[in-house]
PDB file of C-alpha atoms in Angstrom:
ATOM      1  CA  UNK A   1       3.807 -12.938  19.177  1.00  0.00           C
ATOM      2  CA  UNK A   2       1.681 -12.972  22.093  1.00  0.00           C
ATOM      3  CA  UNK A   3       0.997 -17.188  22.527  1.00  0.00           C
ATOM      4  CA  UNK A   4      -2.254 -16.336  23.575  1.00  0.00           C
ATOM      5  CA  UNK A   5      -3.731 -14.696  20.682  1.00  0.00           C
ATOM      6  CA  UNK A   6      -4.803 -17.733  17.845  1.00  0.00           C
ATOM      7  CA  UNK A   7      -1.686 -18.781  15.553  1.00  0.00           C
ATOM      8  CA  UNK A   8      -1.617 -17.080  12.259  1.00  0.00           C
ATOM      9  CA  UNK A   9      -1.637 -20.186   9.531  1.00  0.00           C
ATOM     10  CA  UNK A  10       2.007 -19.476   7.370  1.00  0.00           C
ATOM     11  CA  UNK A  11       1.635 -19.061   3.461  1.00  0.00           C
ATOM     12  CA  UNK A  12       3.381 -22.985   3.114  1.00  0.00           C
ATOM     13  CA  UNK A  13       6.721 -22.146   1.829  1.00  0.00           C
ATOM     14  CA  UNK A  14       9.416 -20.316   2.217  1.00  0.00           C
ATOM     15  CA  UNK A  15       9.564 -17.139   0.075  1.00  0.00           C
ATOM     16  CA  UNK A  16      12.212 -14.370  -1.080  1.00  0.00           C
ATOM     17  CA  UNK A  17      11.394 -10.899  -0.713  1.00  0.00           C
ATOM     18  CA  UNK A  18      10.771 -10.802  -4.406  1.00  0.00           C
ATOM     19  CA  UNK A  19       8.454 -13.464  -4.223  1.00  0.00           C
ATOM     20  CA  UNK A  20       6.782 -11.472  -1.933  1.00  0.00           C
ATOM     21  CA  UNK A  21       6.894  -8.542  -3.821  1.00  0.00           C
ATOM     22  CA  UNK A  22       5.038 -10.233  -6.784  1.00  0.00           C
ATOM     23  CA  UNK A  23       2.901 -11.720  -4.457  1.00  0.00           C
ATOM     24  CA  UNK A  24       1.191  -8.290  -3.131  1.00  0.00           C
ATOM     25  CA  UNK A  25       1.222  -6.945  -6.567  1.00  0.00           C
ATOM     26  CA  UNK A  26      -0.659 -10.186  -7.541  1.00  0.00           C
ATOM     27  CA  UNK A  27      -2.685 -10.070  -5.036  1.00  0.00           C
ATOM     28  CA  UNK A  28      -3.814  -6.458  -6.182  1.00  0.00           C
ATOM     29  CA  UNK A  29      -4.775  -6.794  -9.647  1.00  0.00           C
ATOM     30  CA  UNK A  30      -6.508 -10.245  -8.181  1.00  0.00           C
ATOM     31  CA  UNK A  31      -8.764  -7.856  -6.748  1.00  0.00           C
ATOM     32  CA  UNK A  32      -9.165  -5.227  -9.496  1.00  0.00           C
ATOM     33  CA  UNK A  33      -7.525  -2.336  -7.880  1.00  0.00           C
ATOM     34  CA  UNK A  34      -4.436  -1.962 -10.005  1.00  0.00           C
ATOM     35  CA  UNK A  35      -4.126   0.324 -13.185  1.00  0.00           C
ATOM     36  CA  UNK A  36      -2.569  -1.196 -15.914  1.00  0.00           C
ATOM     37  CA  UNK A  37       1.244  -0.160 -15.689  1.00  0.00           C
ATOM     38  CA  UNK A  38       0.925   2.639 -13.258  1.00  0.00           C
ATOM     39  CA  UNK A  39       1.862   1.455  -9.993  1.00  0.00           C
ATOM     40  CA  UNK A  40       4.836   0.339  -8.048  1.00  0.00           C
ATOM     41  CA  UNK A  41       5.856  -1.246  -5.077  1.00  0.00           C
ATOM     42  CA  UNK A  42       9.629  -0.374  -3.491  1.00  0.00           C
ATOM     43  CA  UNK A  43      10.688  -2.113  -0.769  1.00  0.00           C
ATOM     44  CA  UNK A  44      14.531  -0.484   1.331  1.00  0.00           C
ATOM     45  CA  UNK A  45      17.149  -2.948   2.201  1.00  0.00           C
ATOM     46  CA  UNK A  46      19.350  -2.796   5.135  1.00  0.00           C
ATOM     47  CA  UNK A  47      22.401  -1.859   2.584  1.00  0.00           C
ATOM     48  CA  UNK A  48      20.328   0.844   1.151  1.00  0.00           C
ATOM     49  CA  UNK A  49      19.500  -0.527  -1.636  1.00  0.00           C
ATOM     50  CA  UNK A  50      15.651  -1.048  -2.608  1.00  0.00           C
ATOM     51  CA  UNK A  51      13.466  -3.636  -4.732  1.00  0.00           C
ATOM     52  CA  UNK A  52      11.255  -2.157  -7.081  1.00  0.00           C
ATOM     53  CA  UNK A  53       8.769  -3.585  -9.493  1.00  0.00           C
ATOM     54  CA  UNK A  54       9.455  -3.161 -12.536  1.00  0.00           C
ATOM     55  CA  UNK A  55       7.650  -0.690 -15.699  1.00  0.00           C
ATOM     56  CA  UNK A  56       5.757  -1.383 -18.448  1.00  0.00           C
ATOM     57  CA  UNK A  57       3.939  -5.162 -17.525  1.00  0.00           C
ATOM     58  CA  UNK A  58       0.950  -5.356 -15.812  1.00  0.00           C
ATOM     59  CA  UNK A  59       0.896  -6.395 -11.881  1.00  0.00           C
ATOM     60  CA  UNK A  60      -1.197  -9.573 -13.106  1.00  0.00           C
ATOM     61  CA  UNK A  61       1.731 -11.311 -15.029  1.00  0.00           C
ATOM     62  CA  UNK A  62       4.189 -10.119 -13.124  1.00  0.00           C
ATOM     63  CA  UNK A  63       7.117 -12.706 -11.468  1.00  0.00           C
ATOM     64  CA  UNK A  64       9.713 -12.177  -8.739  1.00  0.00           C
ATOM     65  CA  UNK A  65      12.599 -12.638 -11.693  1.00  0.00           C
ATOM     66  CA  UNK A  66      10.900  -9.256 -12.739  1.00  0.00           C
ATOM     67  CA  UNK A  67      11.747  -7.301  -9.862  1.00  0.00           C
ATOM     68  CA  UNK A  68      14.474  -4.599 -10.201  1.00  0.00           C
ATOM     69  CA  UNK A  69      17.495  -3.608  -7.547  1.00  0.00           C
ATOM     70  CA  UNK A  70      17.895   0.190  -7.661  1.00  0.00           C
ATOM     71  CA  UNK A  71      20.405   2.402  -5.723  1.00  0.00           C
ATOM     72  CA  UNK A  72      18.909   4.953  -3.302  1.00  0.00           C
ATOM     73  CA  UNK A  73      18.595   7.175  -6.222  1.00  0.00           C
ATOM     74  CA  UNK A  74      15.996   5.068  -8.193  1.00  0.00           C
ATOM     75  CA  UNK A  75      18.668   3.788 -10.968  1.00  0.00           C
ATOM     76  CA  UNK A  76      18.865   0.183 -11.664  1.00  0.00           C
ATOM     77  CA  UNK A  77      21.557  -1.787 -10.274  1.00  0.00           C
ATOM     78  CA  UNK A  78      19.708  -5.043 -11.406  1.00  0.00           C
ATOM     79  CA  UNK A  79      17.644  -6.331 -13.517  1.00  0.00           C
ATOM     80  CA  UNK A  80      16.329  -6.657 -17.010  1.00  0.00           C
ATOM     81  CA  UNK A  81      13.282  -4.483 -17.319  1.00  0.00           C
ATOM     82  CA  UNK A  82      12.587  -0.200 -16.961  1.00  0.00           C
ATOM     83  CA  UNK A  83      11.756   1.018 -13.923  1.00  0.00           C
ATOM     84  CA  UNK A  84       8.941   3.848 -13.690  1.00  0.00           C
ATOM     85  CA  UNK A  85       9.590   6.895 -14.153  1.00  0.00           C
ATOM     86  CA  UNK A  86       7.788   7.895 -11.000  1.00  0.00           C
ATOM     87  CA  UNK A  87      10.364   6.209  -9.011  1.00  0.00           C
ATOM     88  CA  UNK A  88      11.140   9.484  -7.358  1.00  0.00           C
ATOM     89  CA  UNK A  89       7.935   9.420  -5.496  1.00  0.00           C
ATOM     90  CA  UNK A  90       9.928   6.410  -3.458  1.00  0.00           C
ATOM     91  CA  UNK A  91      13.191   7.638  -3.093  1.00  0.00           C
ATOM     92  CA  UNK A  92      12.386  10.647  -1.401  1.00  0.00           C
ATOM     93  CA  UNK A  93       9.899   9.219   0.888  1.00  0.00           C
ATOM     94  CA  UNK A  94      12.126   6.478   1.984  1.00  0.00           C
ATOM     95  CA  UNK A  95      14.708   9.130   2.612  1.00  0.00           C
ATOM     96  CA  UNK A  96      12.395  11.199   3.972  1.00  0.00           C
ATOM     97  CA  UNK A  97      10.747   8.208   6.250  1.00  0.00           C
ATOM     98  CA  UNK A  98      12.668   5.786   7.613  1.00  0.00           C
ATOM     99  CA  UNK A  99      10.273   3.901   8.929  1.00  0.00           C
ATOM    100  CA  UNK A 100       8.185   3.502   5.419  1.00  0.00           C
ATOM    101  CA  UNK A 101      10.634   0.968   4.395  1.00  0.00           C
ATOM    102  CA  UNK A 102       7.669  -0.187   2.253  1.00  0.00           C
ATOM    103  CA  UNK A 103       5.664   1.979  -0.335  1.00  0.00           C
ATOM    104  CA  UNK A 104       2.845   0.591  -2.379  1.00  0.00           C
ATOM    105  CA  UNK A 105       1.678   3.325  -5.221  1.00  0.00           C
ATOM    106  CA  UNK A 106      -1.595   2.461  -7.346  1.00  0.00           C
ATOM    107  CA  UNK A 107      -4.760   4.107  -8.590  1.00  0.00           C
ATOM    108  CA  UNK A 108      -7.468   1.606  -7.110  1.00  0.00           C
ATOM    109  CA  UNK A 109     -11.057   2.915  -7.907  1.00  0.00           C
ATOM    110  CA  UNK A 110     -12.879   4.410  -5.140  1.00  0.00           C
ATOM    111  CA  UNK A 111      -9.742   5.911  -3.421  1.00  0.00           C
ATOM    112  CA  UNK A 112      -8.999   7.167  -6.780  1.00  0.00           C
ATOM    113  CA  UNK A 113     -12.594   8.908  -7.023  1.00  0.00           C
ATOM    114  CA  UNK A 114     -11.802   9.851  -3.517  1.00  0.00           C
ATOM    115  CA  UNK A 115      -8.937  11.555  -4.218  1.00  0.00           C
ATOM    116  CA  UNK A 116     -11.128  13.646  -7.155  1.00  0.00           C
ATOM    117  CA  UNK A 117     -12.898  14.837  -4.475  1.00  0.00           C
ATOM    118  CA  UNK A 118     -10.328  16.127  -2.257  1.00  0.00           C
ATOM    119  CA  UNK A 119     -11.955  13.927   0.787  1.00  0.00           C
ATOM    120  CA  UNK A 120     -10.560  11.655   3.037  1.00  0.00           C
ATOM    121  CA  UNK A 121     -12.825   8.931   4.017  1.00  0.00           C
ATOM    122  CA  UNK A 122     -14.646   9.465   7.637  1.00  0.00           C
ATOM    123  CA  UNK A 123     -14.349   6.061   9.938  1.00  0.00           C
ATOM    124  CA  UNK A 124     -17.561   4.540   9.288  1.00  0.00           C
ATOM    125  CA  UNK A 125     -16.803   0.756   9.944  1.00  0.00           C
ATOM    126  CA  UNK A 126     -14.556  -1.119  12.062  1.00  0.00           C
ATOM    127  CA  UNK A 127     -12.009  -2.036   9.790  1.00  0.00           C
ATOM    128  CA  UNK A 128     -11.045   1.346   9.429  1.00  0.00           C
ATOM    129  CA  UNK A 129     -10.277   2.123  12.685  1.00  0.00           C
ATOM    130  CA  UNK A 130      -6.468   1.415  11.428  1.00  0.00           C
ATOM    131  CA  UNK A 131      -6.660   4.758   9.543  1.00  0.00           C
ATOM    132  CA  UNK A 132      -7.246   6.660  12.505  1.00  0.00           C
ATOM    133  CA  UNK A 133      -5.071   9.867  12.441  1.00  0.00           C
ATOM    134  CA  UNK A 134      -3.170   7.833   9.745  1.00  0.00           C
ATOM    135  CA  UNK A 135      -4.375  10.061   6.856  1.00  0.00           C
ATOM    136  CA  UNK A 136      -2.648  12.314   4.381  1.00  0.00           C
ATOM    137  CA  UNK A 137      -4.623  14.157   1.361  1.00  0.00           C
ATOM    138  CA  UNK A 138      -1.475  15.632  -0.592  1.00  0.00           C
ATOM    139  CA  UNK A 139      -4.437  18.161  -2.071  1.00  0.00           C
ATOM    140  CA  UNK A 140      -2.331  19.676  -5.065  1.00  0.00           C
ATOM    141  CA  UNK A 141      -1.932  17.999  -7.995  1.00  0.00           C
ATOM    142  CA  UNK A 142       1.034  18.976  -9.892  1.00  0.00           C
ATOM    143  CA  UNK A 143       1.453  16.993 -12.714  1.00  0.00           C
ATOM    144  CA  UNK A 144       3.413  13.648 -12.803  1.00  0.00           C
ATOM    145  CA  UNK A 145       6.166  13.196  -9.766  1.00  0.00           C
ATOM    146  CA  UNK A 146       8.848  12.509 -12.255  1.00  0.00           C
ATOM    147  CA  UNK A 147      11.984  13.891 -10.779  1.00  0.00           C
ATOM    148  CA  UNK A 148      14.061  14.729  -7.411  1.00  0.00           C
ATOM    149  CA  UNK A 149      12.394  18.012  -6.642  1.00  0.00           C
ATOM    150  CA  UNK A 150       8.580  17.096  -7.214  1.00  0.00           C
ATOM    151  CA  UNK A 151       9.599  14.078  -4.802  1.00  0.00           C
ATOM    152  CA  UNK A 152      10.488  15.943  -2.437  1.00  0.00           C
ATOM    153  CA  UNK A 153       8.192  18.537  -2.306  1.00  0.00           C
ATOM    154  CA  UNK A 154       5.550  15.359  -2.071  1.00  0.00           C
ATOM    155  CA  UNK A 155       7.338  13.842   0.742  1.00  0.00           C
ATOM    156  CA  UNK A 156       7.939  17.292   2.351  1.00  0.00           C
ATOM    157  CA  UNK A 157       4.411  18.028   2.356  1.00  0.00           C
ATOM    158  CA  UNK A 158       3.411  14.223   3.827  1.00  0.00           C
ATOM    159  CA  UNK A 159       6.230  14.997   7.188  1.00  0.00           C
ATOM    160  CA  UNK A 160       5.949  12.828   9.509  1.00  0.00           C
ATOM    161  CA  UNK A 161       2.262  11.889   9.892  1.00  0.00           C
ATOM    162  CA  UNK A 162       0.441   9.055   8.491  1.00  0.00           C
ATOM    163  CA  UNK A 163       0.809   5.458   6.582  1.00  0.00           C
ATOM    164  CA  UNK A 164      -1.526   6.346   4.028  1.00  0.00           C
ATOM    165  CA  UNK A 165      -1.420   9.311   1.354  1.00  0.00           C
ATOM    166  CA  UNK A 166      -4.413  10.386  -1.061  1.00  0.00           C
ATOM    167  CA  UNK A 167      -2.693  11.956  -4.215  1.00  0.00           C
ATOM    168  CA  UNK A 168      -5.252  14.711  -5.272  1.00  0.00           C
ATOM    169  CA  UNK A 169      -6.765  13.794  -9.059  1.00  0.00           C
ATOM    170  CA  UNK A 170      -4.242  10.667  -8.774  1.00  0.00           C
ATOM    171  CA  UNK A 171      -4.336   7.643  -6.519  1.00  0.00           C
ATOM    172  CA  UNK A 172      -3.354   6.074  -3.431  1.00  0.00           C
ATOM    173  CA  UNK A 173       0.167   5.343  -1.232  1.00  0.00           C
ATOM    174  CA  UNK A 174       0.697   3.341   1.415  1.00  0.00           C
ATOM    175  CA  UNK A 175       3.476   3.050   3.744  1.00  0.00           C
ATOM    176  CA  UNK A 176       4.677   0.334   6.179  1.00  0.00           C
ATOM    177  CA  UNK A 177       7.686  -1.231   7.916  1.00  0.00           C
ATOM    178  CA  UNK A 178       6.497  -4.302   6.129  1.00  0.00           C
ATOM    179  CA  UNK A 179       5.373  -5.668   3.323  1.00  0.00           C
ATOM    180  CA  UNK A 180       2.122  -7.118   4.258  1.00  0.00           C
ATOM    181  CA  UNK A 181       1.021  -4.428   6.717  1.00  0.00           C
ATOM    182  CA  UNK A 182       1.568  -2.077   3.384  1.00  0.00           C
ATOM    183  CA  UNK A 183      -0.723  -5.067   1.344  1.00  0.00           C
ATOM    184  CA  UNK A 184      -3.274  -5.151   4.324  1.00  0.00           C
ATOM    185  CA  UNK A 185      -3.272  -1.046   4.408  1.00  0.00           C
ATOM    186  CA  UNK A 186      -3.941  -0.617   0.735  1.00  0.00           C
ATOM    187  CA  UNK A 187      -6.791  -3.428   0.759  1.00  0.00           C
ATOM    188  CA  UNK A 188      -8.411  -1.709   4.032  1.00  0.00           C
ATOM    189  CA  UNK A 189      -7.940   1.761   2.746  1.00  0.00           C
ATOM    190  CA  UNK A 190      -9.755   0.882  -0.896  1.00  0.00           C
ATOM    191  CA  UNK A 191     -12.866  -0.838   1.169  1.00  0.00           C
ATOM    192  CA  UNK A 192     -13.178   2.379   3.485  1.00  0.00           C
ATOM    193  CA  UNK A 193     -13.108   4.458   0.360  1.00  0.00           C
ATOM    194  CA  UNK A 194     -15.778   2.062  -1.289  1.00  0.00           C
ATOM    195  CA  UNK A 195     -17.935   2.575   1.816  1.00  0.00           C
ATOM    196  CA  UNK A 196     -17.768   5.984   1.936  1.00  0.00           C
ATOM    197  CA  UNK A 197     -18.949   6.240  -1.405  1.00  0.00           C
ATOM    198  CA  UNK A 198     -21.745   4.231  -1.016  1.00  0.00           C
ATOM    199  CA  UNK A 199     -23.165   5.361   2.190  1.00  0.00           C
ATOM    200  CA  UNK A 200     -22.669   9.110   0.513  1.00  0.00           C
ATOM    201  CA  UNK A 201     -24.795   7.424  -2.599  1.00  0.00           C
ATOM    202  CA  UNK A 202     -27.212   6.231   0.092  1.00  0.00           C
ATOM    203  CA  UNK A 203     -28.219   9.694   0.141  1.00  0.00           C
ATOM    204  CA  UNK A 204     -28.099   9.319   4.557  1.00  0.00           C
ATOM    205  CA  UNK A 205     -25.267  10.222   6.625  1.00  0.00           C
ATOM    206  CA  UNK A 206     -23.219   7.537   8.280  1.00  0.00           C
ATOM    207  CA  UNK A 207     -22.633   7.473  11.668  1.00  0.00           C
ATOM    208  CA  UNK A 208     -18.645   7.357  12.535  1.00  0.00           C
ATOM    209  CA  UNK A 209     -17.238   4.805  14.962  1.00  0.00           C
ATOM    210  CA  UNK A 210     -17.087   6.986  18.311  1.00  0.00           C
ATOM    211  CA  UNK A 211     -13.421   7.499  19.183  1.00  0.00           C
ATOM    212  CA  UNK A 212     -13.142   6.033  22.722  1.00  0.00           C
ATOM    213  CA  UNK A 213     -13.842   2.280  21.182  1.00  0.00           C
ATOM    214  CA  UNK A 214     -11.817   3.034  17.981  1.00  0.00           C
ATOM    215  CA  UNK A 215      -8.617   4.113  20.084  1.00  0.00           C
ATOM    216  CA  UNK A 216      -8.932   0.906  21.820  1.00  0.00           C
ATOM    217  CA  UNK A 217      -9.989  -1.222  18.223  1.00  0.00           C
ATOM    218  CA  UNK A 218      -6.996   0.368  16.574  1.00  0.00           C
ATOM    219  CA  UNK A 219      -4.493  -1.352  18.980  1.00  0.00           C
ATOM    220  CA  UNK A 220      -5.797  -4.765  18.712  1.00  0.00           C
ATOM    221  CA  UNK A 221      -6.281  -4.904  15.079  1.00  0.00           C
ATOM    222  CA  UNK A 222      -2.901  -3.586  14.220  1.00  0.00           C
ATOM    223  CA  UNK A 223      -1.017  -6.422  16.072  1.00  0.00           C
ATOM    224  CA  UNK A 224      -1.512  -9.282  13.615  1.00  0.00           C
ATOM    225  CA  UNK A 225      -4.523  -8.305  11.201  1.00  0.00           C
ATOM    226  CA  UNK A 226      -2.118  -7.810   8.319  1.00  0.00           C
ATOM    227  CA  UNK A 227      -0.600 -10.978   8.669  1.00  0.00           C
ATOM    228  CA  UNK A 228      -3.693 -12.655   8.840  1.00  0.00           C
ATOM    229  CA  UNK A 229      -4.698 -11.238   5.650  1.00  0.00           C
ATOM    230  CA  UNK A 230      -1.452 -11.697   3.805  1.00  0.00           C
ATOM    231  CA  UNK A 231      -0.685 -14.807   4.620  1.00  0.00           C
ATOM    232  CA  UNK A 232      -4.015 -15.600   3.324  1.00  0.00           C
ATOM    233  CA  UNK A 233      -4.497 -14.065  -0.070  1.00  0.00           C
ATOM    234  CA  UNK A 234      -0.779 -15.590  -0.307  1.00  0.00           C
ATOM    235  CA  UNK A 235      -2.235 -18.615  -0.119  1.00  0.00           C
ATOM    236  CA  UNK A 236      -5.006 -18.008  -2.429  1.00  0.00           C
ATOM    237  CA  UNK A 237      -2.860 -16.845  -5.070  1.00  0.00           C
ATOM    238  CA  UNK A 238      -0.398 -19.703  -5.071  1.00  0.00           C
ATOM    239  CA  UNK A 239      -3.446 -21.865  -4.744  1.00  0.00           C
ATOM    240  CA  UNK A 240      -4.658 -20.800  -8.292  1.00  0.00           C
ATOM    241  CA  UNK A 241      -0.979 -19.865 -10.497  1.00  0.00           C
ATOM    242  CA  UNK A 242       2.240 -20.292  -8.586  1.00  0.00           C
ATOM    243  CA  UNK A 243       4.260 -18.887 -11.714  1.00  0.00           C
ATOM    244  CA  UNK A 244       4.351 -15.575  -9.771  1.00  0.00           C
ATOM    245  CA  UNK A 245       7.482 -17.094  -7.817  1.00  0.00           C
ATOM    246  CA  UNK A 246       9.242 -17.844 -10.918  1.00  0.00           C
TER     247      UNK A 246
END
């Protein structure tokens, strides 16, 4: 990191990546954007292997013993719990996309009611700036993603392009090489949404962030934002229940 910039304070401990794991999950039902047992969070290991949170308990009591080892197929090497049966939505995008070694899937509420509406948020405040030409509306919906070939028709359609994906009539995905710039992405991408809405409610038309400055904004705030944020709402959780790394 550039010594220059101002030091990013560290969570205060040492953590696994499946404390981490039930960290960001935490972190999102803190904030009210995750759907009882719907989503998941994968994460790809160097051996090819991934972690996975695990089915059926809610993201607010969930612990890193929970998380689940799968093989690049989605079945569960380790681990004592189910893992969703939507797991094909990861497998296929980390095969398809390398570099999204980290997928966070949930059904937060304004990109949710974004996603009814077919939109994609415009860039209407400076925090979004990140999403610029980051954006994916996968504008079909077809059901649940519940095996190989829906998978990979979904990450077929995605390509190459973008870090975040609006499911049509489903939810929200966000990709990352790590875990808290996926966190950071999901948080940012849910408060865009919630603008969007609202200035649309306003019943006035916002005025986008011109393109020259955003270019420019993009760059700066993609460098450490996400760690800044993480490290954080890390804190804050552990602050209030630190059972989550049990």
């Amino acid at each position: 990191m550039d010594s220059s910039f101002p030091k990013v304070l560290p969570v205060g401990r040492d953590l696994t990546p499946q404390q981490k794991i039930a960290l960001s999950a935490r972190m999102i039902s803190d904030a009210g954007m995750a759907l009882d047992v719907a989503g998941h969070i994968t994460e790809m290991r160097d051996d090819g292997t991934m972690l996975s949170t695990p089915y059926g308990k809610w993201w607010f009591e969930l612990q890193a013993s929970d998380m689940l080892v799968l093989d690049s197929d989605g079945s569960v090497l380790e681990g004592n719990l189910d893992v969703t049966p939507a797991i094909h939505i990861h497998t296929e995008i980390h095969r398809r996309r390398p570099d999204a070694r980290v997928i966070i899937h949930n059904h937060p509420h304004y990109s949710t009611l974004l996603s009814s509406l077919h939109m994609i948020p415009e860039i209407i405040e400076q925090q979004a700036v990140i999403f610029d030409d980051e954006v994916v509306l996968f504008d079909e919906f077809t059901g649940g993603i519940n095996d190989v070939d829906s998978g990979r028709h979904l990450a077929d359609t995605v390509g190459d392009k973008g870090n975040v994906v609006l499911l049509a009539n489903h939810g929200l995905l966000t990709f990352a090489e790590t875990l808290e710039e996926a966190t950071y992405r999901f948080f940012s991408f849910e408060r865009s949404c919630k603008f969007n809405y609202e200035a649309m409610a306003s019943g006035r038309k916002p005025v986008t962030v011109p393109e020259a400055p955003r270019r420019e904004m993009k760059e700066i705030m993609k460098k450490y934002n996400h760690y800044y944020f993480w490290n954080g709402a890390a804190r804050q959780v552990l602050a209030n229940d630190d059972s989550v790394l049990g």
